Amino acid sequence: MTWMIYGANGFTGRLVADLAVERGERPVVAGRDPGKVAAFAAPRGLESRIFDLSEPARVAEMLHDVDVVAHCAGPFSATSAPMVEACLRSGTHYLDITGEIDVFESIFARDAEARDAGVVLLPGAGFDVVPTDCLAAMVSAELPGATSLDLAFQAGGRISPGTLKSALEGAALGGRARVDGELRTVPLAWRRREVAFPSGPRQVTSLPWGDVATAYRSTGIGTITTFTRLPIPDVGDGLKKVGQSVLGSPPVQRAGKAAIGALVKGPGRATRSHSWVEVYAEATDDAGRSVSAALIGPDTYDMTADSVLRAVNALAAESPAPGAHTPSTAFGRDFIRRLHGVKIIEPA
């Protein structure tokens, strides 16, 4: 199998590539900046390719002998569509690490094209989607008549610049939830609740995450809300006051992204070694019955790199049916159990 990491000089792309090399794999590394890509590839003895995503036909040429591309170059709102188009043309399986709701929806809309092309499209092959998607599938299987699903996580450690920029873009779109089968815009931080994380009960606040798209596809549950434990509880009230219109204004977006680029650095190995994540899923039916499950895992970036590598190899070894997938529909809800350092608290 020949596989490629596009965006290998970015924070998460580098983690994926370095872990691949540690495990004896030799991915092709690619990106649009010749100097940065070459400086990364040469010391590791990896093949490199230089191209941008402006012309899908040209990208398809660069993928002509590539079986799987792990797309790690965000923001995916701008980069996913041309890479997906190129993969459909070249017959290359596609996976990425997005968490952006509209990116998921746009890729799922190409399911028929992917099936016709014999290609698997797998957005969200890292955190947060892999653990939340698999837990959602687990609780749904235990409560087949579930009509609502709450998903929550809390994490320790620092956040990379790319993740923060995507979060800023997402905040500009307002809150999002799945209600009666439809994606709806809701106020930011519109719900709060307590969830039973493995470390104990915590208050969490609703914020938009990709699971309102992916979990619906995985489970068919019509009402889905996603939550996060905020480091400062009153931040949720601040988000409500600031509002979507302010966060979405071009000057605020430009200034915010510039500040993130200048001031934020991704977490190093030492920081990641002390980081952790906890995830919680709860499905409820109309009779008031509920089933919940949870997990404890390592640093979210390390989990992402591990998950991407396992997904790449699973695409080759297990040959899921062509089409647009979530992690659990591609590899089964137990895919999360394959990841290093993950402990599941079984559905109950």
PDB file of N, CA and C in Angstrom, residues 4 6 54 59 67 71 83 100 102 106 121 123 125 158 185 188 192 205 208 232 250 255 293 302 311 342-343:
ATOM      1  N   MET A   4      -0.391   8.573   1.700  1.00  0.00           N
ATOM      2  CA  MET A   4       0.142   9.930   1.754  1.00  0.00           C
ATOM      3  C   MET A   4      -0.442  10.688   2.934  1.00  0.00           C
ATOM      4  N   TYR A   6      -1.095  14.506   3.602  1.00  0.00           N
ATOM      5  CA  TYR A   6      -1.065  15.855   3.048  1.00  0.00           C
ATOM      6  C   TYR A   6      -1.196  16.838   4.213  1.00  0.00           C
ATOM      7  N   SER A  54      -5.432  23.937  -5.552  1.00  0.00           N
ATOM      8  CA  SER A  54      -6.211  24.853  -6.387  1.00  0.00           C
ATOM      9  C   SER A  54      -6.782  24.186  -7.630  1.00  0.00           C
ATOM     10  N   VAL A  59      -4.165  17.743  -8.625  1.00  0.00           N
ATOM     11  CA  VAL A  59      -4.056  16.961  -7.386  1.00  0.00           C
ATOM     12  C   VAL A  59      -4.280  15.485  -7.683  1.00  0.00           C
ATOM     13  N   ASP A  67      -2.952   4.902  -2.583  1.00  0.00           N
ATOM     14  CA  ASP A  67      -4.139   4.142  -2.187  1.00  0.00           C
ATOM     15  C   ASP A  67      -5.005   4.901  -1.184  1.00  0.00           C
ATOM     16  N   HIS A  71      -5.621  13.388   5.025  1.00  0.00           N
ATOM     17  CA  HIS A  71      -5.628  14.835   4.785  1.00  0.00           C
ATOM     18  C   HIS A  71      -5.585  15.564   6.126  1.00  0.00           C
ATOM     19  N   MET A  83      -9.689  18.276  -2.136  1.00  0.00           N
ATOM     20  CA  MET A  83      -9.016  16.993  -1.939  1.00  0.00           C
ATOM     21  C   MET A  83      -9.979  15.830  -2.167  1.00  0.00           C
ATOM     22  N   GLU A 100     -15.410  19.763  11.767  1.00  0.00           N
ATOM     23  CA  GLU A 100     -16.297  20.830  11.325  1.00  0.00           C
ATOM     24  C   GLU A 100     -17.604  20.256  10.765  1.00  0.00           C
ATOM     25  N   ASP A 102     -20.123  21.390   8.941  1.00  0.00           N
ATOM     26  CA  ASP A 102     -20.489  21.575   7.537  1.00  0.00           C
ATOM     27  C   ASP A 102     -19.582  20.780   6.605  1.00  0.00           C
ATOM     28  N   SER A 106     -21.026  18.121   3.912  1.00  0.00           N
ATOM     29  CA  SER A 106     -20.690  18.214   2.485  1.00  0.00           C
ATOM     30  C   SER A 106     -20.080  16.912   1.972  1.00  0.00           C
ATOM     31  N   LEU A 121     -14.786   7.588   1.743  1.00  0.00           N
ATOM     32  CA  LEU A 121     -14.579   8.931   2.283  1.00  0.00           C
ATOM     33  C   LEU A 121     -14.821   8.864   3.786  1.00  0.00           C
ATOM     34  N   PRO A 123     -14.280  11.297   6.785  1.00  0.00           N
ATOM     35  CA  PRO A 123     -13.913  12.488   7.552  1.00  0.00           C
ATOM     36  C   PRO A 123     -13.955  12.195   9.049  1.00  0.00           C
ATOM     37  N   ALA A 125     -11.295  11.191  11.278  1.00  0.00           N
ATOM     38  CA  ALA A 125     -10.603   9.960  11.676  1.00  0.00           C
ATOM     39  C   ALA A 125      -9.748  10.145  12.924  1.00  0.00           C
ATOM     40  N   ARG A 158      -2.893  21.335  26.221  1.00  0.00           N
ATOM     41  CA  ARG A 158      -2.995  22.512  25.373  1.00  0.00           C
ATOM     42  C   ARG A 158      -3.598  22.165  24.021  1.00  0.00           C
ATOM     43  N   THR A 185     -29.625  25.793  14.011  1.00  0.00           N
ATOM     44  CA  THR A 185     -28.805  26.773  14.710  1.00  0.00           C
ATOM     45  C   THR A 185     -29.478  27.101  16.023  1.00  0.00           C
ATOM     46  N   LEU A 188     -25.251  29.802  21.232  1.00  0.00           N
ATOM     47  CA  LEU A 188     -24.061  29.224  21.841  1.00  0.00           C
ATOM     48  C   LEU A 188     -24.315  28.978  23.322  1.00  0.00           C
ATOM     49  N   ARG A 192     -26.887  23.424  29.594  1.00  0.00           N
ATOM     50  CA  ARG A 192     -25.911  22.921  30.548  1.00  0.00           C
ATOM     51  C   ARG A 192     -26.492  21.699  31.232  1.00  0.00           C
ATOM     52  N   THR A 205     -21.145  22.294  29.127  1.00  0.00           N
ATOM     53  CA  THR A 205     -21.883  23.319  28.388  1.00  0.00           C
ATOM     54  C   THR A 205     -21.976  22.914  26.924  1.00  0.00           C
ATOM     55  N   PRO A 208     -20.964  23.522  19.640  1.00  0.00           N
ATOM     56  CA  PRO A 208     -21.116  22.737  18.413  1.00  0.00           C
ATOM     57  C   PRO A 208     -19.871  21.929  18.080  1.00  0.00           C
ATOM     58  N   ILE A 232     -13.508  27.497  32.588  1.00  0.00           N
ATOM     59  CA  ILE A 232     -14.128  28.513  33.445  1.00  0.00           C
ATOM     60  C   ILE A 232     -15.623  28.463  33.161  1.00  0.00           C
ATOM     61  N   PRO A 250     -15.833  39.681   9.871  1.00  0.00           N
ATOM     62  CA  PRO A 250     -14.503  39.462   9.270  1.00  0.00           C
ATOM     63  C   PRO A 250     -13.357  40.057  10.072  1.00  0.00           C
ATOM     64  N   ALA A 255      -8.496  39.081  13.062  1.00  0.00           N
ATOM     65  CA  ALA A 255      -7.669  39.411  14.227  1.00  0.00           C
ATOM     66  C   ALA A 255      -7.468  38.196  15.121  1.00  0.00           C
ATOM     67  N   ALA A 293     -22.346   5.343  28.484  1.00  0.00           N
ATOM     68  CA  ALA A 293     -21.020   4.730  28.437  1.00  0.00           C
ATOM     69  C   ALA A 293     -20.002   5.850  28.479  1.00  0.00           C
ATOM     70  N   ASP A 302      -2.239  12.797  20.490  1.00  0.00           N
ATOM     71  CA  ASP A 302      -1.651  11.462  20.378  1.00  0.00           C
ATOM     72  C   ASP A 302      -2.711  10.442  19.963  1.00  0.00           C
ATOM     73  N   ALA A 311      -6.630   3.715  11.100  1.00  0.00           N
ATOM     74  CA  ALA A 311      -7.655   3.830  10.064  1.00  0.00           C
ATOM     75  C   ALA A 311      -7.064   3.607   8.678  1.00  0.00           C
ATOM     76  N   VAL A 342      -6.677   3.533  25.664  1.00  0.00           N
ATOM     77  CA  VAL A 342      -8.109   3.842  25.853  1.00  0.00           C
ATOM     78  C   VAL A 342      -8.754   2.782  26.737  1.00  0.00           C
ATOM     79  N   LYS A 343      -9.483   3.229  27.751  1.00  0.00           N
ATOM     80  CA  LYS A 343     -10.214   2.328  28.626  1.00  0.00           C
ATOM     81  C   LYS A 343     -11.710   2.660  28.526  1.00  0.00           C
TER      82      LYS A 343
END
